[in-house]
Amino acid sequence: MNYKKPILAGLLIILLLGLTGCKENKENTDSKTKAEIEIPMILTVNPTTGKKNEEELVNAFNEAYKGIYHMDVEWIMETEEEYRKNLKRLNVTDKLPAIITDLRMLPSFYEMMVQEGRLENLSPYMKADKDWQDMVEPAVMEACSEPDGSVYLAPISTAMFSCSGVFWNRQLFEEAGIREFPATWEDFWACCEQLKDSGITPLALHTEGTAWAPMLLATAELADSKEGAAFMNELFPDSYQNKNGLRMADTLKRLFAYTTEDALHTDFDVAYRNFASGKSAMLPNGYWMIEQIPEDFAGNVRFSVFPGNKLISSPETFGWAVVSSYSDEVKKGAVQFLKFRTMFNQQEKEAFLEGNTDKDNQMLADYIAAYNSGPQMVPNYQVKWNSVLQEETLGEYLPKLSKGQIGSEEFTRMEDDSIRQFEEER
């Protein structure tokens, strides 16, 4: 999110101080005689670009709360998948930081953390803070809330930045005689054929790390039918050995006929490099990739909804949690940081709506147009399906499916085996 950032950070600091008023001034005065409260957190450095994720947010908060709170961030060079696996290890050794991210990407782990009382219930804080409540869109608040009203995932303000679609290389499309992104799945497959016939690799894919890129395409395609859309809304499906599971498996196998030779047994960073280097024409991913595209390549890149006017979005996956075992003063600071983050996100949305964006950034313009087109929102499979399927089954059996070593029927049986294994481990 690289538009108007220095100005935005300054505006946020002013707004924050205005919201907290005299009480904040008193805390600033008191802080002269006491040390800043350190709030430990782990954030990743993008392995591909070398950028520190959320650095702008952290710096803005530390400046606004100088002398009171300080985000003590450990920046680690690892993939999101590696970070999520580390969360589990840190929980076992009771070394989790005060704030954890990506928790809802691990549905079973999140469920366990809630049941064991490892997460702070943020609902009382939000109910006592109308300003915070008013920053959050109702759909986002609903997604981050439990049936009993508890809130363990501090929400972002808007779903505007949580959507995934398809990034595509305009130059490669034009070389193949294609002038626009396909609007239907029939046209999508024809587009892949036309690119391939022109000597261009259509898709940048991978199989590790929950197979993010191909699964985005396959689940968006599955949601093209009423039955498939209903299946995508199920939490922990009972079986994949059905019409929907077979359809998804068939789509996955078909997708891998249009990708690079190094797509198997590799993670998203390989797919990203193949796209960013111009070796592949399309890569599905979310809004956050806009700022990761190299400047000298960005002019060639467009963004579109999935065929059938669909975006994939689950705003709860952007909710961050507070670990309950920390001291009250650390938890208070962590909650204040999460409110600040909601405000930060709200200001980003307002900058979008007011047109304060990079006028030359075609990807941003495309994304805004896609979000405002009234697309069908498809849930992210990562918040719906069991962790064994995502973290083990896909990585082991998707390469075999793509190479024809197993068929769709056996692939769905392996998915059902993951359900049984998951239930045994719970």
CSV table of C-alpha atoms in Angstrom, one decimal:
chain,number,residue,atom,x,y,z
A,1,MET,CA,0.0,0.0,0.0
A,2,ASN,CA,2.5,2.6,-1.2
A,3,TYR,CA,0.4,5.6,-2.0
A,4,LYS,CA,0.6,8.9,0.0
A,5,LYS,CA,2.2,7.0,2.9
A,6,PRO,CA,4.3,9.6,4.6
A,7,ILE,CA,1.4,12.1,4.5
A,8,LEU,CA,-1.0,9.4,5.7
A,9,ALA,CA,1.1,8.5,8.6
A,10,GLY,CA,1.3,12.1,9.7
A,11,LEU,CA,-2.5,12.5,9.4
A,12,LEU,CA,-3.0,9.3,11.5
A,13,ILE,CA,-0.8,10.6,14.3
A,14,ILE,CA,-2.8,13.9,14.5
A,15,LEU,CA,-6.1,12.0,14.3
A,16,LEU,CA,-5.0,9.6,17.1
A,17,LEU,CA,-4.0,12.4,19.4
A,18,GLY,CA,-7.2,14.1,18.8
A,19,LEU,CA,-9.2,11.0,19.6
A,20,THR,CA,-7.5,10.3,22.8
A,21,GLY,CA,-7.5,13.9,24.1
A,22,CYS,CA,-6.5,15.1,27.5
A,23,LYS,CA,-6.1,11.6,28.9
A,24,GLU,CA,-3.4,11.0,26.3
A,25,ASN,CA,-1.6,14.3,27.2
A,26,LYS,CA,-1.5,13.2,30.9
A,27,GLU,CA,0.0,9.8,29.9
A,28,ASN,CA,2.6,11.7,27.8
A,29,THR,CA,3.5,13.8,30.9
A,30,ASP,CA,3.6,10.7,33.1
A,31,SER,CA,5.8,8.8,30.6
A,32,LYS,CA,8.7,11.2,31.2
A,33,THR,CA,9.3,9.4,34.5
A,34,LYS,CA,8.8,5.9,33.3
A,35,ALA,CA,10.2,3.7,30.5
A,36,GLU,CA,8.2,2.8,27.4
A,37,ILE,CA,6.2,-0.4,27.6
A,38,GLU,CA,7.6,-2.8,25.1
A,39,ILE,CA,5.2,-4.9,23.1
A,40,PRO,CA,6.8,-7.9,21.5
A,41,MET,CA,5.7,-9.0,18.0
A,42,ILE,CA,7.0,-11.0,15.1
A,43,LEU,CA,6.6,-9.8,11.5
A,44,THR,CA,8.1,-11.1,8.3
A,45,VAL,CA,10.4,-9.8,5.7
A,46,ASN,CA,9.2,-10.6,2.2
A,47,PRO,CA,11.8,-13.2,1.0
A,48,THR,CA,11.3,-12.1,-2.6
A,49,THR,CA,11.4,-8.3,-2.3
A,50,GLY,CA,13.3,-7.9,1.0
A,51,LYS,CA,10.6,-5.4,2.3
A,52,LYS,CA,9.6,-5.5,5.9
A,53,ASN,CA,5.9,-6.2,6.1
A,54,GLU,CA,3.8,-3.6,8.0
A,55,GLU,CA,6.9,-1.4,8.6
A,56,GLU,CA,5.0,1.8,7.9
A,57,LEU,CA,2.3,0.9,10.4
A,58,VAL,CA,4.8,0.0,13.2
A,59,ASN,CA,6.8,3.2,12.6
A,60,ALA,CA,3.7,5.4,12.7
A,61,PHE,CA,2.5,3.8,16.0
A,62,ASN,CA,5.9,4.1,17.6
A,63,GLU,CA,6.1,7.8,16.7
A,64,ALA,CA,2.6,8.5,17.9
A,65,TYR,CA,3.2,6.7,21.2
A,66,LYS,CA,6.8,7.6,21.8
A,67,GLY,CA,7.5,7.5,25.5
A,68,ILE,CA,4.4,5.3,26.3
A,69,TYR,CA,4.4,2.2,24.1
A,70,HIS,CA,6.9,0.8,21.7
A,71,MET,CA,6.4,-2.1,19.3
A,72,ASP,CA,9.4,-4.3,19.7
A,73,VAL,CA,9.3,-6.2,16.4
A,74,GLU,CA,11.5,-9.1,15.5
A,75,TRP,CA,11.7,-9.1,11.7
A,76,ILE,CA,12.2,-12.6,10.3
A,77,MET,CA,13.1,-13.6,6.8
A,78,GLU,CA,10.7,-16.5,6.1
A,79,THR,CA,7.6,-17.2,4.1
A,80,GLU,CA,4.1,-16.8,5.6
A,81,GLU,CA,3.7,-20.6,5.7
A,82,GLU,CA,6.9,-20.8,7.8
A,83,TYR,CA,5.7,-18.1,10.1
A,84,ARG,CA,2.5,-19.9,10.7
A,85,LYS,CA,4.2,-23.2,11.5
A,86,ASN,CA,6.5,-21.3,13.9
A,87,LEU,CA,3.4,-20.0,15.8
A,88,LYS,CA,2.6,-23.6,16.7
A,89,ARG,CA,6.1,-24.2,18.0
A,90,LEU,CA,6.2,-20.9,19.9
A,91,ASN,CA,2.8,-21.8,21.6
A,92,VAL,CA,4.1,-25.1,22.8
A,93,THR,CA,7.2,-23.4,24.4
A,94,ASP,CA,5.1,-20.5,25.7
A,95,LYS,CA,7.2,-18.0,23.7
A,96,LEU,CA,4.5,-16.4,21.6
A,97,PRO,CA,4.8,-12.6,21.1
A,98,ALA,CA,2.1,-10.4,22.6
A,99,ILE,CA,0.5,-9.9,19.2
A,100,ILE,CA,0.2,-12.6,16.6
A,101,THR,CA,-0.9,-12.4,13.0
A,102,ASP,CA,-2.3,-14.8,10.4
A,103,LEU,CA,-4.0,-16.9,13.1
A,104,ARG,CA,-7.2,-17.3,11.2
A,105,MET,CA,-5.3,-18.9,8.4
A,106,LEU,CA,-4.9,-21.8,10.8
A,107,PRO,CA,-8.5,-22.6,11.6
A,108,SER,CA,-7.9,-25.6,13.9
A,109,PHE,CA,-5.0,-23.9,15.7
A,110,TYR,CA,-7.2,-20.8,16.2
A,111,GLU,CA,-10.0,-22.9,17.5
A,112,MET,CA,-7.6,-24.5,20.0
A,113,MET,CA,-6.2,-21.2,21.1
A,114,VAL,CA,-9.7,-19.9,21.8
A,115,GLN,CA,-10.8,-23.0,23.7
A,116,GLU,CA,-7.7,-23.0,25.9
A,117,GLY,CA,-8.1,-19.3,26.8
A,118,ARG,CA,-4.8,-18.3,25.1
A,119,LEU,CA,-6.3,-15.3,23.4
A,120,GLU,CA,-7.6,-12.1,24.9
A,121,ASN,CA,-11.3,-11.4,24.3
A,122,LEU,CA,-11.3,-8.0,22.6
A,123,SER,CA,-15.0,-7.5,22.7
A,124,PRO,CA,-15.1,-5.6,26.0
A,125,TYR,CA,-12.4,-3.2,24.7
A,126,MET,CA,-14.4,-2.5,21.5
A,127,LYS,CA,-17.8,-2.2,23.2
A,128,ALA,CA,-16.3,0.5,25.5
A,129,ASP,CA,-14.8,2.3,22.6
A,130,LYS,CA,-17.4,3.7,20.1
A,131,ASP,CA,-14.7,5.4,18.0
A,132,TRP,CA,-13.1,2.0,17.4
A,133,GLN,CA,-16.5,0.3,16.6
A,134,ASP,CA,-17.4,3.0,14.1
A,135,MET,CA,-14.2,2.5,12.1
A,136,VAL,CA,-15.2,-1.1,11.2
A,137,GLU,CA,-17.5,-2.1,8.4
A,138,PRO,CA,-20.3,-4.4,9.6
A,139,ALA,CA,-19.3,-7.3,7.3
A,140,VAL,CA,-15.8,-7.2,8.7
A,141,MET,CA,-17.0,-7.1,12.3
A,142,GLU,CA,-19.3,-10.0,11.7
A,143,ALA,CA,-16.5,-12.0,10.1
A,144,CYS,CA,-14.2,-11.4,13.1
A,145,SER,CA,-16.8,-12.2,15.7
A,146,GLU,CA,-17.7,-15.5,17.3
A,147,PRO,CA,-21.3,-16.7,17.6
A,148,ASP,CA,-21.4,-15.7,21.3
A,149,GLY,CA,-20.2,-12.2,20.5
A,150,SER,CA,-16.6,-12.7,21.6
A,151,VAL,CA,-13.9,-11.1,19.4
A,152,TYR,CA,-10.4,-12.6,19.4
A,153,LEU,CA,-9.3,-11.1,16.1
A,154,ALA,CA,-8.9,-7.3,16.1
A,155,PRO,CA,-10.5,-6.3,12.8
A,156,ILE,CA,-9.2,-4.1,10.0
A,157,SER,CA,-11.6,-1.3,9.0
A,158,THR,CA,-12.6,-2.5,5.6
A,159,ALA,CA,-12.7,-5.5,3.3
A,160,MET,CA,-11.5,-3.3,0.5
A,161,PHE,CA,-7.9,-4.5,0.8
A,162,SER,CA,-8.6,-8.1,1.6
A,163,CYS,CA,-9.5,-9.3,-1.9
A,164,SER,CA,-7.7,-11.6,-4.4
A,165,GLY,CA,-8.0,-11.8,-8.1
A,166,VAL,CA,-5.7,-12.3,-11.1
A,167,PHE,CA,-2.6,-10.2,-12.0
A,168,TRP,CA,-1.8,-10.5,-15.7
A,169,ASN,CA,0.9,-9.3,-18.1
A,170,ARG,CA,-0.6,-7.0,-20.6
A,171,GLN,CA,2.4,-7.2,-23.0
A,172,LEU,CA,2.3,-11.0,-23.1
A,173,PHE,CA,-1.4,-10.9,-23.7
A,174,GLU,CA,-1.0,-8.6,-26.6
A,175,GLU,CA,1.8,-10.7,-28.1
A,176,ALA,CA,-0.7,-13.6,-28.1
A,177,GLY,CA,-3.4,-11.3,-29.7
A,178,ILE,CA,-5.5,-11.0,-26.5
A,179,ARG,CA,-6.6,-7.5,-25.5
A,180,GLU,CA,-8.6,-8.1,-22.4
A,181,PHE,CA,-8.9,-10.5,-19.5
A,182,PRO,CA,-11.4,-13.3,-20.0
A,183,ALA,CA,-14.8,-12.7,-18.5
A,184,THR,CA,-16.0,-16.4,-18.4
A,185,TRP,CA,-14.2,-19.6,-17.5
A,186,GLU,CA,-14.8,-20.9,-21.0
A,187,ASP,CA,-12.9,-17.8,-22.3
A,188,PHE,CA,-10.2,-18.3,-19.6
A,189,TRP,CA,-9.4,-21.8,-20.9
A,190,ALA,CA,-9.4,-20.5,-24.4
A,191,CYS,CA,-7.0,-17.7,-23.3
A,192,CYS,CA,-4.6,-20.2,-21.8
A,193,GLU,CA,-4.6,-22.2,-25.1
A,194,GLN,CA,-4.0,-19.1,-27.1
A,195,LEU,CA,-1.1,-18.0,-24.9
A,196,LYS,CA,0.4,-21.5,-25.0
A,197,ASP,CA,0.1,-21.7,-28.8
A,198,SER,CA,2.0,-18.4,-28.9
A,199,GLY,CA,4.9,-19.8,-27.0
A,200,ILE,CA,3.9,-18.1,-23.7
A,201,THR,CA,3.5,-19.9,-20.4
A,202,PRO,CA,0.0,-18.9,-19.2
A,203,LEU,CA,0.1,-19.4,-15.4
A,204,ALA,CA,2.6,-19.0,-12.6
A,205,LEU,CA,1.7,-21.7,-10.1
A,206,HIS,CA,3.2,-23.8,-7.2
A,207,THR,CA,2.2,-26.7,-4.9
A,208,GLU,CA,3.8,-25.9,-1.5
A,209,GLY,CA,2.5,-23.4,1.1
A,210,THR,CA,-1.2,-24.6,0.8
A,211,ALA,CA,-0.9,-24.3,-3.0
A,212,TRP,CA,-2.2,-20.7,-2.7
A,213,ALA,CA,-2.1,-19.7,-6.3
A,214,PRO,CA,-3.7,-22.7,-8.0
A,215,MET,CA,-6.2,-23.1,-5.1
A,216,LEU,CA,-7.4,-19.5,-5.7
A,217,LEU,CA,-8.2,-20.3,-9.3
A,218,ALA,CA,-9.7,-23.7,-8.5
A,219,THR,CA,-12.0,-22.5,-5.7
A,220,ALA,CA,-13.1,-19.4,-7.7
A,221,GLU,CA,-14.0,-21.8,-10.6
A,222,LEU,CA,-15.8,-24.1,-8.2
A,223,ALA,CA,-17.9,-21.2,-6.9
A,224,ASP,CA,-19.1,-20.6,-10.5
A,225,SER,CA,-22.0,-23.0,-9.7
A,226,LYS,CA,-24.6,-22.6,-7.0
A,227,GLU,CA,-23.7,-25.9,-5.5
A,228,GLY,CA,-20.0,-25.1,-5.6
A,229,ALA,CA,-20.5,-21.7,-4.0
A,230,ALA,CA,-22.4,-23.4,-1.1
A,231,PHE,CA,-19.6,-25.9,-0.7
A,232,MET,CA,-17.1,-23.0,-0.4
A,233,ASN,CA,-19.1,-21.7,2.5
A,234,GLU,CA,-18.9,-24.9,4.5
A,235,LEU,CA,-16.6,-25.0,7.5
A,236,PHE,CA,-14.5,-28.2,7.6
A,237,PRO,CA,-16.5,-30.2,4.9
A,238,ASP,CA,-17.3,-33.8,5.8
A,239,SER,CA,-16.1,-35.1,2.4
A,240,TYR,CA,-14.5,-34.1,-0.9
A,241,GLN,CA,-15.6,-37.3,-2.6
A,242,ASN,CA,-18.5,-35.7,-4.3
A,243,LYS,CA,-19.3,-33.6,-7.3
A,244,ASN,CA,-17.7,-30.5,-5.9
A,245,GLY,CA,-14.5,-32.2,-4.8
A,246,LEU,CA,-14.1,-33.9,-8.1
A,247,ARG,CA,-14.7,-30.7,-10.0
A,248,MET,CA,-12.1,-28.9,-8.1
A,249,ALA,CA,-9.6,-31.7,-8.6
A,250,ASP,CA,-10.3,-31.7,-12.3
A,251,THR,CA,-9.7,-28.0,-12.4
A,252,LEU,CA,-6.4,-28.2,-10.5
A,253,LYS,CA,-5.1,-30.9,-12.9
A,254,ARG,CA,-6.1,-28.8,-15.9
A,255,LEU,CA,-4.4,-25.7,-14.5
A,256,PHE,CA,-1.1,-27.4,-14.2
A,257,ALA,CA,-1.1,-28.1,-17.9
A,258,TYR,CA,-0.4,-24.4,-18.4
A,259,THR,CA,2.3,-23.6,-16.0
A,260,THR,CA,6.1,-23.7,-15.7
A,261,GLU,CA,8.3,-26.8,-15.3
A,262,ASP,CA,9.4,-25.7,-11.8
A,263,ALA,CA,5.9,-25.3,-10.4
A,264,LEU,CA,5.9,-28.6,-8.5
A,265,HIS,CA,7.3,-28.9,-5.0
A,266,THR,CA,8.0,-25.1,-4.8
A,267,ASP,CA,6.4,-22.3,-2.9
A,268,PHE,CA,4.7,-19.1,-3.9
A,269,ASP,CA,8.0,-17.1,-4.2
A,270,VAL,CA,8.9,-19.2,-7.2
A,271,ALA,CA,5.6,-18.5,-8.9
A,272,TYR,CA,6.0,-14.8,-8.1
A,273,ARG,CA,9.5,-14.7,-9.7
A,274,ASN,CA,8.2,-16.4,-12.8
A,275,PHE,CA,5.5,-13.8,-13.2
A,276,ALA,CA,7.6,-10.8,-12.2
A,277,SER,CA,10.3,-11.8,-14.7
A,278,GLY,CA,7.9,-12.1,-17.5
A,279,LYS,CA,8.1,-15.9,-17.8
A,280,SER,CA,4.4,-16.4,-17.1
A,281,ALA,CA,1.4,-14.4,-18.1
A,282,MET,CA,-0.9,-14.7,-15.1
A,283,LEU,CA,-0.6,-15.0,-11.3
A,284,PRO,CA,-3.6,-15.0,-8.9
A,285,ASN,CA,-3.0,-13.1,-5.6
A,286,GLY,CA,-4.3,-10.4,-3.4
A,287,TYR,CA,-4.2,-6.6,-3.3
A,288,TRP,CA,-1.1,-6.6,-1.2
A,289,MET,CA,1.0,-7.8,-4.2
A,290,ILE,CA,0.5,-4.4,-5.9
A,291,GLU,CA,3.4,-2.8,-3.9
A,292,GLN,CA,5.6,-5.9,-4.5
A,293,ILE,CA,5.7,-5.6,-8.2
A,294,PRO,CA,9.0,-4.1,-9.4
A,295,GLU,CA,8.6,-0.5,-10.6
A,296,ASP,CA,10.2,-1.2,-14.0
A,297,PHE,CA,7.7,-4.0,-14.6
A,298,ALA,CA,4.5,-2.5,-13.0
A,299,GLY,CA,3.5,-0.7,-16.2
A,300,ASN,CA,2.9,-4.1,-17.9
A,301,VAL,CA,0.7,-5.5,-15.1
A,302,ARG,CA,-3.1,-5.4,-14.8
A,303,PHE,CA,-5.5,-6.7,-12.2
A,304,SER,CA,-8.9,-8.4,-12.9
A,305,VAL,CA,-11.6,-10.3,-11.1
A,306,PHE,CA,-11.7,-14.0,-11.6
A,307,PRO,CA,-13.9,-15.1,-14.5
A,308,GLY,CA,-17.5,-14.9,-13.6
A,309,ASN,CA,-16.9,-11.6,-11.8
A,310,LYS,CA,-15.6,-13.1,-8.5
A,311,LEU,CA,-13.1,-12.0,-5.9
A,312,ILE,CA,-11.9,-14.2,-3.0
A,313,SER,CA,-12.0,-12.5,0.4
A,314,SER,CA,-12.2,-13.4,4.0
A,315,PRO,CA,-11.4,-10.2,6.1
A,316,GLU,CA,-11.1,-12.3,9.3
A,317,THR,CA,-7.8,-13.6,7.9
A,318,PHE,CA,-6.4,-10.0,8.5
A,319,GLY,CA,-7.5,-10.0,12.1
A,320,TRP,CA,-4.6,-9.9,14.7
A,321,ALA,CA,-4.8,-11.4,18.2
A,322,VAL,CA,-3.5,-10.6,21.6
A,323,VAL,CA,-1.9,-13.4,23.7
A,324,SER,CA,-3.6,-13.4,27.1
A,325,SER,CA,-0.7,-14.5,29.2
A,326,TYR,CA,1.1,-11.1,29.0
A,327,SER,CA,0.8,-8.5,31.8
A,328,ASP,CA,-2.1,-6.1,31.8
A,329,GLU,CA,0.0,-3.1,30.8
A,330,VAL,CA,1.5,-5.0,27.8
A,331,LYS,CA,-2.0,-6.2,26.7
A,332,LYS,CA,-3.3,-2.6,27.1
A,333,GLY,CA,-0.6,-1.4,24.8
A,334,ALA,CA,-1.2,-4.2,22.3
A,335,VAL,CA,-4.9,-3.4,22.2
A,336,GLN,CA,-4.1,0.3,21.6
A,337,PHE,CA,-1.8,-0.8,18.7
A,338,LEU,CA,-4.6,-2.9,17.2
A,339,LYS,CA,-7.0,0.1,17.4
A,340,PHE,CA,-4.3,2.2,15.7
A,341,ARG,CA,-4.1,-0.4,12.9
A,342,THR,CA,-7.8,-0.2,12.4
A,343,MET,CA,-7.6,3.5,12.1
A,344,PHE,CA,-4.6,3.2,9.7
A,345,ASN,CA,-6.6,0.9,7.5
A,346,GLN,CA,-9.6,3.3,7.6
A,347,GLN,CA,-7.4,6.2,6.4
A,348,GLU,CA,-6.1,4.0,3.5
A,349,LYS,CA,-9.7,3.4,2.5
A,350,GLU,CA,-10.6,7.1,2.6
A,351,ALA,CA,-7.5,7.9,0.5
A,352,PHE,CA,-8.8,5.5,-2.1
A,353,LEU,CA,-12.3,6.9,-2.1
A,354,GLU,CA,-11.1,10.4,-2.3
A,355,GLY,CA,-8.9,9.6,-5.2
A,356,ASN,CA,-5.6,10.3,-3.4
A,357,THR,CA,-3.8,7.5,-5.1
A,358,ASP,CA,-1.1,7.2,-7.6
A,359,LYS,CA,-2.8,8.3,-10.8
A,360,ASP,CA,-0.3,6.4,-12.9
A,361,ASN,CA,-0.7,3.1,-11.1
A,362,GLN,CA,-3.0,1.1,-13.4
A,363,MET,CA,-3.1,-1.9,-11.0
A,364,LEU,CA,-4.6,0.3,-8.3
A,365,ALA,CA,-7.2,1.7,-10.7
A,366,ASP,CA,-8.0,-1.9,-11.8
A,367,TYR,CA,-8.3,-3.1,-8.2
A,368,ILE,CA,-10.7,-0.2,-7.3
A,369,ALA,CA,-12.8,-0.9,-10.4
A,370,ALA,CA,-12.9,-4.6,-9.6
A,371,TYR,CA,-13.9,-4.0,-6.0
A,372,ASN,CA,-16.6,-1.6,-7.0
A,373,SER,CA,-18.0,-3.8,-9.7
A,374,GLY,CA,-20.2,-5.7,-7.3
A,375,PRO,CA,-18.4,-9.0,-7.6
A,376,GLN,CA,-19.4,-12.3,-5.9
A,377,MET,CA,-17.2,-12.7,-2.8
A,378,VAL,CA,-15.9,-16.3,-2.4
A,379,PRO,CA,-14.6,-17.3,1.0
A,380,ASN,CA,-10.9,-18.1,1.3
A,381,TYR,CA,-10.5,-21.9,1.5
A,382,GLN,CA,-7.7,-21.3,4.1
A,383,VAL,CA,-10.3,-20.3,6.7
A,384,LYS,CA,-12.6,-23.2,5.9
A,385,TRP,CA,-10.6,-26.4,5.5
A,386,ASN,CA,-8.6,-28.5,7.8
A,387,SER,CA,-4.9,-27.8,8.4
A,388,VAL,CA,-3.8,-31.3,7.4
A,389,LEU,CA,-5.3,-31.0,4.0
A,390,GLN,CA,-3.7,-27.6,3.5
A,391,GLU,CA,-0.3,-28.2,5.0
A,392,GLU,CA,0.4,-31.8,4.0
A,393,THR,CA,-2.1,-33.3,1.6
A,394,LEU,CA,-1.9,-30.6,-1.1
A,395,GLY,CA,1.8,-30.5,-1.1
A,396,GLU,CA,2.1,-34.3,-1.4
A,397,TYR,CA,-0.7,-35.2,-3.7
A,398,LEU,CA,-1.2,-32.1,-6.0
A,399,PRO,CA,2.1,-32.8,-7.8
A,400,LYS,CA,1.0,-36.4,-8.4
A,401,LEU,CA,-2.4,-35.3,-9.6
A,402,SER,CA,-0.8,-32.8,-12.0
A,403,LYS,CA,1.6,-35.4,-13.4
A,404,GLY,CA,-1.2,-38.0,-13.9
A,405,GLN,CA,0.2,-40.4,-11.3
A,406,ILE,CA,-3.2,-40.3,-9.5
A,407,GLY,CA,-6.6,-39.4,-10.7
A,408,SER,CA,-9.2,-37.0,-9.3
A,409,GLU,CA,-11.0,-39.8,-7.5
A,410,GLU,CA,-7.8,-40.8,-5.6
A,411,PHE,CA,-7.0,-37.2,-4.9
A,412,THR,CA,-10.3,-36.6,-3.2
A,413,ARG,CA,-9.8,-39.9,-1.2
A,414,MET,CA,-6.6,-38.4,0.1
A,415,GLU,CA,-8.4,-35.2,1.0
A,416,ASP,CA,-10.9,-37.3,3.0
A,417,ASP,CA,-8.0,-39.1,4.7
A,418,SER,CA,-6.9,-35.7,5.8
A,419,ILE,CA,-10.2,-35.2,7.5
A,420,ARG,CA,-9.9,-38.4,9.5
A,421,GLN,CA,-6.3,-37.5,10.4
A,422,PHE,CA,-7.3,-34.0,11.4
A,423,GLU,CA,-10.1,-35.4,13.7
A,424,GLU,CA,-7.7,-37.8,15.3
A,425,GLU,CA,-5.2,-35.0,16.1
A,426,ARG,CA,-7.8,-32.6,17.5
